[in-house]
Coordinates of C-alpha atoms in Angstrom, one line a residue:
K119 CA -26.0 -8.9 18.4
A120 CA -28.1 -7.7 15.5
A121 CA -27.6 -4.0 16.4
A122 CA -23.9 -4.4 16.9
A123 CA -23.6 -6.0 13.5
S124 CA -25.7 -3.2 12.1
A125 CA -23.4 -0.7 13.7
S126 CA -20.3 -2.4 12.5
S127 CA -21.6 -2.7 8.9
S128 CA -22.4 1.1 8.8
A129 CA -19.1 2.1 10.1
A130 CA -17.6 -0.1 7.4
L131 CA -19.6 1.6 4.9
Q132 CA -18.6 5.0 6.0
Q133 CA -14.9 4.0 5.1
A134 CA -16.1 2.8 1.7
S135 CA -16.1 5.2 -1.2
S136 CA -19.6 6.9 -1.8
A137 CA -20.5 4.8 -4.9
E138 CA -19.4 1.5 -3.2
A139 CA -21.2 2.6 -0.2
R140 CA -24.4 2.8 -2.3
L141 CA -23.8 -0.5 -4.0
I142 CA -23.5 -2.3 -0.7
A143 CA -26.7 -0.7 0.5
V144 CA -28.4 -2.1 -2.4
Y145 CA -27.2 -5.6 -1.6
E146 CA -28.3 -5.2 2.0
L147 CA -31.8 -4.1 1.2
F148 CA -32.1 -7.0 -1.3
G149 CA -30.7 -9.5 1.4
R150 CA -33.5 -8.1 3.9
G151 CA -36.3 -9.1 1.4
Q152 CA -36.7 -5.6 0.1
P153 CA -36.4 -5.9 -3.7
R154 CA -38.3 -2.9 -4.8
P155 CA -36.3 -0.4 -2.4
A156 CA -33.1 -2.2 -3.7
L157 CA -34.1 -1.5 -7.2
T158 CA -34.8 2.1 -6.6
K159 CA -31.4 2.7 -5.0
A160 CA -29.7 0.6 -8.0
R161 CA -31.5 2.8 -10.4
D162 CA -30.4 6.0 -8.8
L163 CA -26.8 4.7 -8.6
V164 CA -26.5 3.8 -12.2
R165 CA -27.9 7.0 -13.2
D166 CA -25.2 8.8 -11.1
Y167 CA -22.5 6.6 -12.1
P168 CA -23.3 5.3 -15.7
N169 CA -19.8 3.9 -16.2
F170 CA -20.0 1.8 -13.0
Q171 CA -20.4 -1.6 -14.6
L172 CA -20.8 -3.7 -11.6
A173 CA -23.8 -1.6 -10.4
Q174 CA -25.3 -1.8 -14.0
L175 CA -25.0 -5.8 -13.5
V176 CA -26.8 -5.5 -10.3
Y177 CA -29.6 -3.3 -11.6
A178 CA -30.2 -5.7 -14.4
D179 CA -30.2 -8.5 -12.0
L180 CA -32.8 -6.7 -9.9
L181 CA -34.9 -5.9 -12.9
A182 CA -34.9 -9.5 -13.8
T183 CA -36.4 -10.3 -10.4
Q184 CA -39.4 -8.2 -11.2
V185 CA -40.3 -10.1 -14.3
P186 CA -42.8 -12.9 -13.7
P187 CA -41.8 -16.5 -14.7
A188 CA -44.2 -16.5 -17.6
H189 CA -42.8 -13.6 -19.1
A190 CA -39.2 -14.7 -18.7
F191 CA -36.7 -15.0 -21.5
S192 CA -37.3 -18.2 -23.1
D193 CA -33.7 -18.6 -24.4
A194 CA -32.3 -19.7 -21.2
T195 CA -29.1 -21.2 -22.8
G196 CA -28.4 -17.8 -24.3
I197 CA -28.7 -16.2 -20.8
G198 CA -26.4 -18.7 -19.3
R199 CA -23.9 -18.2 -22.1
L200 CA -24.0 -14.5 -21.4
R201 CA -23.2 -14.9 -17.6
S202 CA -20.4 -17.3 -18.5
E203 CA -18.7 -14.6 -20.7
P204 CA -15.3 -13.6 -19.1
A205 CA -16.4 -9.9 -18.4
M206 CA -19.5 -11.2 -16.5
A207 CA -17.2 -13.3 -14.4
D208 CA -14.8 -10.6 -13.7
L209 CA -17.7 -8.4 -12.5
R210 CA -19.0 -11.3 -10.3
E211 CA -15.3 -11.6 -8.7
E212 CA -15.3 -7.8 -8.2
S213 CA -18.4 -8.0 -6.3
R214 CA -17.3 -11.0 -4.3
R215 CA -14.1 -9.1 -3.2
R216 CA -16.0 -5.7 -2.4
L217 CA -18.2 -7.7 -0.3
Q218 CA -15.6 -9.7 1.5
A219 CA -13.5 -6.6 2.2
L220 CA -16.5 -4.9 3.8
R221 CA -17.7 -8.0 5.7
D222 CA -14.0 -8.9 7.2
R223 CA -12.9 -5.7 8.7
P224 CA -9.4 -5.3 10.3
P225 CA -9.7 -5.6 14.0
A226 CA -10.0 -2.3 15.9
G227 CA -6.6 -0.9 17.2
T228 CA -4.5 -3.0 14.8
V229 CA -2.0 -2.1 11.9
P230 CA -0.5 -4.0 9.0
S231 CA 2.4 -5.8 10.3
Q232 CA 4.8 -3.9 8.2
F233 CA 4.3 -0.6 9.9
L234 CA 6.2 -1.3 13.0
A235 CA 6.8 2.5 13.6
L236 CA 6.1 5.6 11.7
S237 CA 7.3 9.0 12.3
T238 CA 4.4 11.8 12.4
R239 CA 6.4 13.4 9.4
S240 CA 4.5 10.8 7.4
R241 CA 1.2 11.8 8.0
Y242 CA -0.6 9.0 6.0
A243 CA 0.5 5.3 5.1
I244 CA -0.9 3.0 2.4
A245 CA -1.3 -0.6 2.4
V246 CA -2.4 -2.8 -0.4
D247 CA -4.2 -6.4 0.3
A248 CA -4.0 -8.1 -3.1
S249 CA -6.3 -11.0 -1.9
R250 CA -9.1 -8.6 -1.1
S251 CA -8.3 -6.2 -4.0
R252 CA -8.3 -3.5 -1.3
L253 CA -6.1 -0.4 -0.5
Y254 CA -6.2 0.7 3.1
L255 CA -5.5 4.2 3.9
L256 CA -4.2 4.9 7.6
E257 CA -3.7 8.3 9.3
N258 CA -0.7 9.0 11.5
S259 CA -0.9 11.3 14.5
D260 CA 0.5 11.3 18.1
K261 CA -1.9 8.6 18.8
G262 CA -0.5 6.4 16.3
L263 CA -1.9 4.8 13.0
Q264 CA -5.5 4.6 12.6
L265 CA -7.6 3.3 9.5
V266 CA -9.4 6.1 8.1
A267 CA -10.6 4.8 4.5
D268 CA -10.3 1.8 2.3
Y269 CA -11.0 1.3 -1.5
Y270 CA -11.4 -1.3 -4.1
V271 CA -8.3 -1.7 -6.3
S272 CA -7.1 -3.8 -9.3
V273 CA -3.7 -5.3 -9.6
G274 CA -1.6 -7.0 -12.5
K275 CA -3.3 -9.1 -15.0
S276 CA -0.9 -11.9 -14.2
G277 CA -1.2 -11.3 -10.5
I278 CA 1.5 -10.2 -8.0
G279 CA 5.1 -10.8 -7.2
K280 CA 6.7 -8.9 -10.2
A281 CA 10.1 -10.1 -11.2
T282 CA 10.8 -8.9 -14.7
E283 CA 9.9 -6.0 -16.9
G284 CA 6.5 -6.7 -18.9
D285 CA 5.4 -9.7 -16.7
A286 CA 2.1 -7.9 -15.9
R287 CA 2.4 -8.4 -12.1
T288 CA 2.3 -6.0 -9.3
P289 CA 5.4 -5.8 -7.2
L290 CA 5.3 -6.9 -3.4
G291 CA 7.2 -5.0 -1.0
V292 CA 7.8 -1.9 0.9
Y293 CA 7.9 1.5 -1.3
Y294 CA 7.4 5.2 -1.0
V295 CA 5.4 7.6 -3.2
T296 CA 8.2 9.4 -5.3
S297 CA 6.1 11.9 -7.2
S298 CA 2.4 12.9 -8.4
L299 CA 1.8 13.2 -12.0
D300 CA -0.4 15.9 -13.3
P301 CA -3.6 14.2 -15.1
K302 CA -3.3 17.0 -17.8
S303 CA 0.2 15.5 -18.7
L304 CA -1.3 11.9 -19.0
R305 CA -3.4 9.8 -21.5
D306 CA -7.2 9.5 -20.3
F307 CA -6.4 6.1 -19.6
Y308 CA -4.8 6.9 -16.3
G309 CA -7.7 8.8 -15.3
A310 CA -7.5 11.4 -12.3
G311 CA -3.7 11.2 -11.8
A312 CA -0.9 9.0 -10.9
L313 CA 1.3 8.5 -8.0
P314 CA 4.5 6.5 -9.2
I315 CA 6.4 4.2 -6.3
N316 CA 10.0 3.5 -6.0
Y317 CA 9.9 0.0 -7.7
P318 CA 12.3 -1.6 -7.8
N319 CA 13.7 -0.6 -4.5
P320 CA 17.2 -1.5 -3.2
Y321 CA 16.0 -4.9 -2.0
D322 CA 14.3 -5.6 -5.4
V323 CA 17.6 -4.7 -7.1
R324 CA 19.6 -7.0 -4.8
R325 CA 17.3 -9.9 -5.9
G326 CA 17.7 -9.2 -9.5
K327 CA 14.1 -7.9 -10.1
T328 CA 13.5 -5.7 -13.2
G329 CA 10.9 -3.2 -14.5
S330 CA 9.8 0.2 -13.9
G331 CA 6.7 2.5 -14.1
I332 CA 4.7 1.1 -11.3
W333 CA 2.0 3.7 -10.3
L334 CA -1.1 4.1 -8.3
H335 CA -3.7 5.5 -10.9
G336 CA -7.1 6.0 -11.9
T337 CA -9.3 4.5 -14.7
P338 CA -10.4 5.9 -18.1
P339 CA -13.5 7.9 -18.3
Q340 CA -15.7 5.3 -19.6
Q341 CA -14.9 2.8 -16.9
F342 CA -15.6 3.3 -13.2
A343 CA -13.5 0.4 -12.0
R344 CA -11.5 -2.4 -13.6
A345 CA -11.6 -6.2 -13.0
P346 CA -9.5 -7.4 -9.9
L347 CA -6.7 -8.7 -12.1
A348 CA -6.4 -6.1 -14.9
S349 CA -3.4 -3.9 -15.1
D350 CA 0.2 -4.2 -16.5
G351 CA 1.4 -4.2 -12.9
C352 CA 0.1 -0.9 -11.4
V353 CA -2.5 -0.5 -8.7
V354 CA -5.6 0.9 -10.1
M355 CA -8.4 2.8 -8.4
A356 CA -11.9 4.3 -9.3
N357 CA -11.2 8.2 -10.0
P358 CA -13.3 9.5 -7.1
D359 CA -11.1 7.3 -4.7
L360 CA -7.9 8.4 -6.3
K361 CA -9.0 12.0 -5.9
Q362 CA -9.2 11.4 -2.2
L363 CA -5.8 9.7 -2.0
L364 CA -4.1 12.5 -4.0
R365 CA -5.0 15.0 -1.3
K366 CA -3.4 13.0 1.5
V367 CA 0.0 11.7 0.2
Q368 CA 3.3 13.3 0.7
I369 CA 6.1 12.7 -2.0
G370 CA 8.9 10.9 -0.4
A371 CA 7.4 10.4 2.8
T372 CA 4.2 8.3 2.2
P373 CA 5.1 4.5 2.6
V374 CA 3.0 2.2 0.3
V375 CA 3.1 -1.6 1.3
T376 CA 1.8 -4.0 -1.3
A377 CA 1.2 -7.6 0.1
P378 CA -0.3 -10.9 -1.0
S379 CA -2.6 -10.6 2.1
L380 CA -2.2 -8.2 5.2
Q381 CA -1.4 -9.3 8.6
W382 CA -2.9 -6.8 11.1
I383 CA -1.3 -6.8 14.5
S384 CA -1.8 -4.7 17.7
R385 CA 0.2 -1.8 18.7
P386 CA 2.0 -3.6 21.6
Q387 CA 2.9 -6.4 19.2
A388 CA 4.5 -3.9 16.7
E389 CA 6.5 -2.3 19.6
K390 CA 7.7 -5.7 20.6
E391 CA 8.7 -6.6 17.1
V392 CA 10.7 -3.5 16.6
Q393 CA 12.7 -3.9 20.0
T394 CA 15.2 -6.5 18.4
F395 CA 15.9 -4.0 15.4
T396 CA 16.2 -1.0 17.6
S397 CA 19.0 -2.6 19.5
A398 CA 21.0 -3.2 16.2
I399 CA 20.6 0.3 15.0
S400 CA 21.5 1.8 18.5
A401 CA 24.8 -0.4 18.4
W402 CA 25.7 0.8 14.9
K403 CA 25.2 4.3 16.1
D404 CA 27.5 3.7 19.1
A405 CA 30.4 1.7 17.0
R406 CA 30.3 4.7 14.6
A407 CA 30.5 7.3 17.6
N408 CA 33.3 5.4 19.2
G409 CA 35.5 5.8 16.0
N410 CA 35.8 1.9 16.1
E411 CA 36.0 1.1 12.3
A412 CA 36.6 -2.7 12.7
Q413 CA 33.5 -2.7 15.0
L414 CA 31.4 -0.6 12.6
K415 CA 32.4 -3.0 9.7
K416 CA 30.3 -5.8 11.5
F417 CA 27.1 -4.1 10.7
Y418 CA 27.6 -4.0 6.8
L419 CA 27.4 -6.6 4.0
P420 CA 30.3 -6.7 1.8
D421 CA 28.3 -5.5 -1.2
F422 CA 26.9 -2.6 0.9
Q423 CA 26.2 0.5 -1.5
R424 CA 25.2 4.2 -0.5
S425 CA 23.5 6.4 -3.0
S426 CA 23.2 10.1 -2.6
K427 CA 24.6 12.4 -5.5
K428 CA 26.8 9.4 -6.4
I429 CA 27.1 5.7 -5.5
T430 CA 29.7 4.7 -3.1
D431 CA 30.8 1.2 -1.9
G432 CA 31.2 0.1 1.7
F433 CA 34.8 0.7 2.2
S434 CA 35.0 4.4 1.5
V435 CA 31.6 4.7 3.6
L436 CA 33.1 3.3 6.7
H437 CA 35.9 5.7 6.9
D438 CA 33.5 8.6 6.0
E439 CA 31.1 7.5 8.9
V440 CA 33.8 7.4 11.4
E441 CA 35.3 10.7 10.4
Y442 CA 31.8 12.3 10.3
A443 CA 30.6 11.0 13.8
Q444 CA 33.5 10.0 15.7
G445 CA 33.5 11.7 19.3
K446 CA 30.2 13.6 18.5
R447 CA 26.8 13.3 20.4
V448 CA 24.1 12.7 17.8
Q449 CA 20.3 12.5 18.2
F450 CA 18.2 10.4 16.0
K451 CA 14.5 11.7 15.3
D452 CA 11.6 11.1 13.3
M453 CA 12.3 7.4 13.0
S454 CA 10.3 5.1 10.9
F455 CA 10.7 1.2 10.6
L456 CA 9.0 -0.7 8.0
H457 CA 9.3 -4.5 8.1
W458 CA 9.2 -6.8 5.2
R459 CA 9.4 -10.6 5.4
D460 CA 9.2 -13.0 2.4
G461 CA 11.8 -15.6 3.0
D462 CA 14.3 -12.9 3.9
D463 CA 13.8 -10.6 6.7
T464 CA 14.3 -7.0 5.8
M465 CA 13.7 -3.7 7.6
V466 CA 13.6 -0.2 5.9
A467 CA 14.6 2.5 8.6
T468 CA 14.1 6.1 7.8
F469 CA 15.5 8.8 10.3
G470 CA 16.9 12.2 10.7
E471 CA 20.2 12.7 12.7
V472 CA 21.5 16.1 14.2
F473 CA 24.6 16.5 15.9
E474 CA 24.9 18.2 19.2
G475 CA 25.4 22.1 18.8
E476 CA 24.1 21.9 15.1
K477 CA 20.6 23.2 14.0
S478 CA 20.2 20.6 11.1
G479 CA 21.5 17.3 9.9
R480 CA 20.5 14.9 7.3
T481 CA 18.0 12.2 6.7
R482 CA 19.0 8.5 6.1
R483 CA 16.9 5.7 4.8
Q484 CA 18.6 2.4 5.5
Y485 CA 17.9 -1.1 4.0
W486 CA 18.8 -3.9 6.6
L487 CA 18.8 -7.7 6.2
R488 CA 18.6 -10.2 9.0
Q489 CA 21.3 -12.9 8.9
G490 CA 20.8 -15.5 11.7
S491 CA 20.2 -13.4 14.7
E492 CA 22.0 -10.2 13.3
W493 CA 21.0 -7.3 11.2
K494 CA 23.2 -6.2 8.4
L495 CA 23.2 -3.1 6.3
F496 CA 23.1 -3.7 2.5
H497 CA 22.1 -0.2 1.1
E498 CA 21.4 3.4 2.3
E499 CA 20.1 6.6 0.9
I500 CA 21.0 10.0 1.9
L501 CA 17.6 11.9 1.2
G502 CA 18.7 15.4 2.4

């Protein structure tokens, strides 16, 4: 059992960033009753990362353990007051969350419940668990999604569930990375770069949510990491971690889930969950091909909108769809289904379509809402 726990712990460390892995190694040495090797590793860590405040705190604590009681500080009340400072409380909470996330690993072979299916055109996917202050990076291949790395992150100083401009909350939902901002064009505050996401998405807009400028970004040079609740709504990472992420993301194709806490499900469970939805999208496809406008209309909510070069309403879209697809055989490919449930049940479906005899087609991103036992379309984007 001890060997298995050690192997599991070491696998977790490999997934953590270098600085964090070294910090956890310090904790482990101290926990095994080896304070001097722990102190040496802590000293080396703060030498290499002098702006890592939590490491500085741990180093100071370890130094204090080396002081004999007779030579300890006499002003115990002053030390206690120092430890109760908000900044110290933030560092201890950061420490707790880092340890919790590395102790409680997602079960092997599972994926966040939002990722029901992901096209291999999306090579990576990102999921943020706000309760653990953790960002998980998953790699996508023919074998499916696999967790390859995870990082400590900070979210909004007022928490999660963004609703209005300036509320200092991080939005919850399913998003996509829309661009990558060059750090040379940004203030030092944003560190190694920034990855904007498409908040507010059509589901947010439908519910009247406002605000903008939600990014995944780095930290200023003097600060290795920020407190768990520290941003104006963005997701903030240490610069070394962000640099790793910047090498992976694809503009427009990397999904980003931000959740209060992530539920991890098995791949068979994900496949089962998606079946009820794929039958709806197949029926939509058939109604369109049959040229049955009345039947097709049943799949759309009255306030449906499509955005491409211009925004069009549902009625003209129905006519366009029938003219576009009637009598033609179409192949759907590169399908992604991202599930979001928070009172309402929604699905973000992205897929390419190519008509028989044509070499290329277009890509759609559709937003569906479940009403009773039926799925209804409320927004669509033509991506290309």
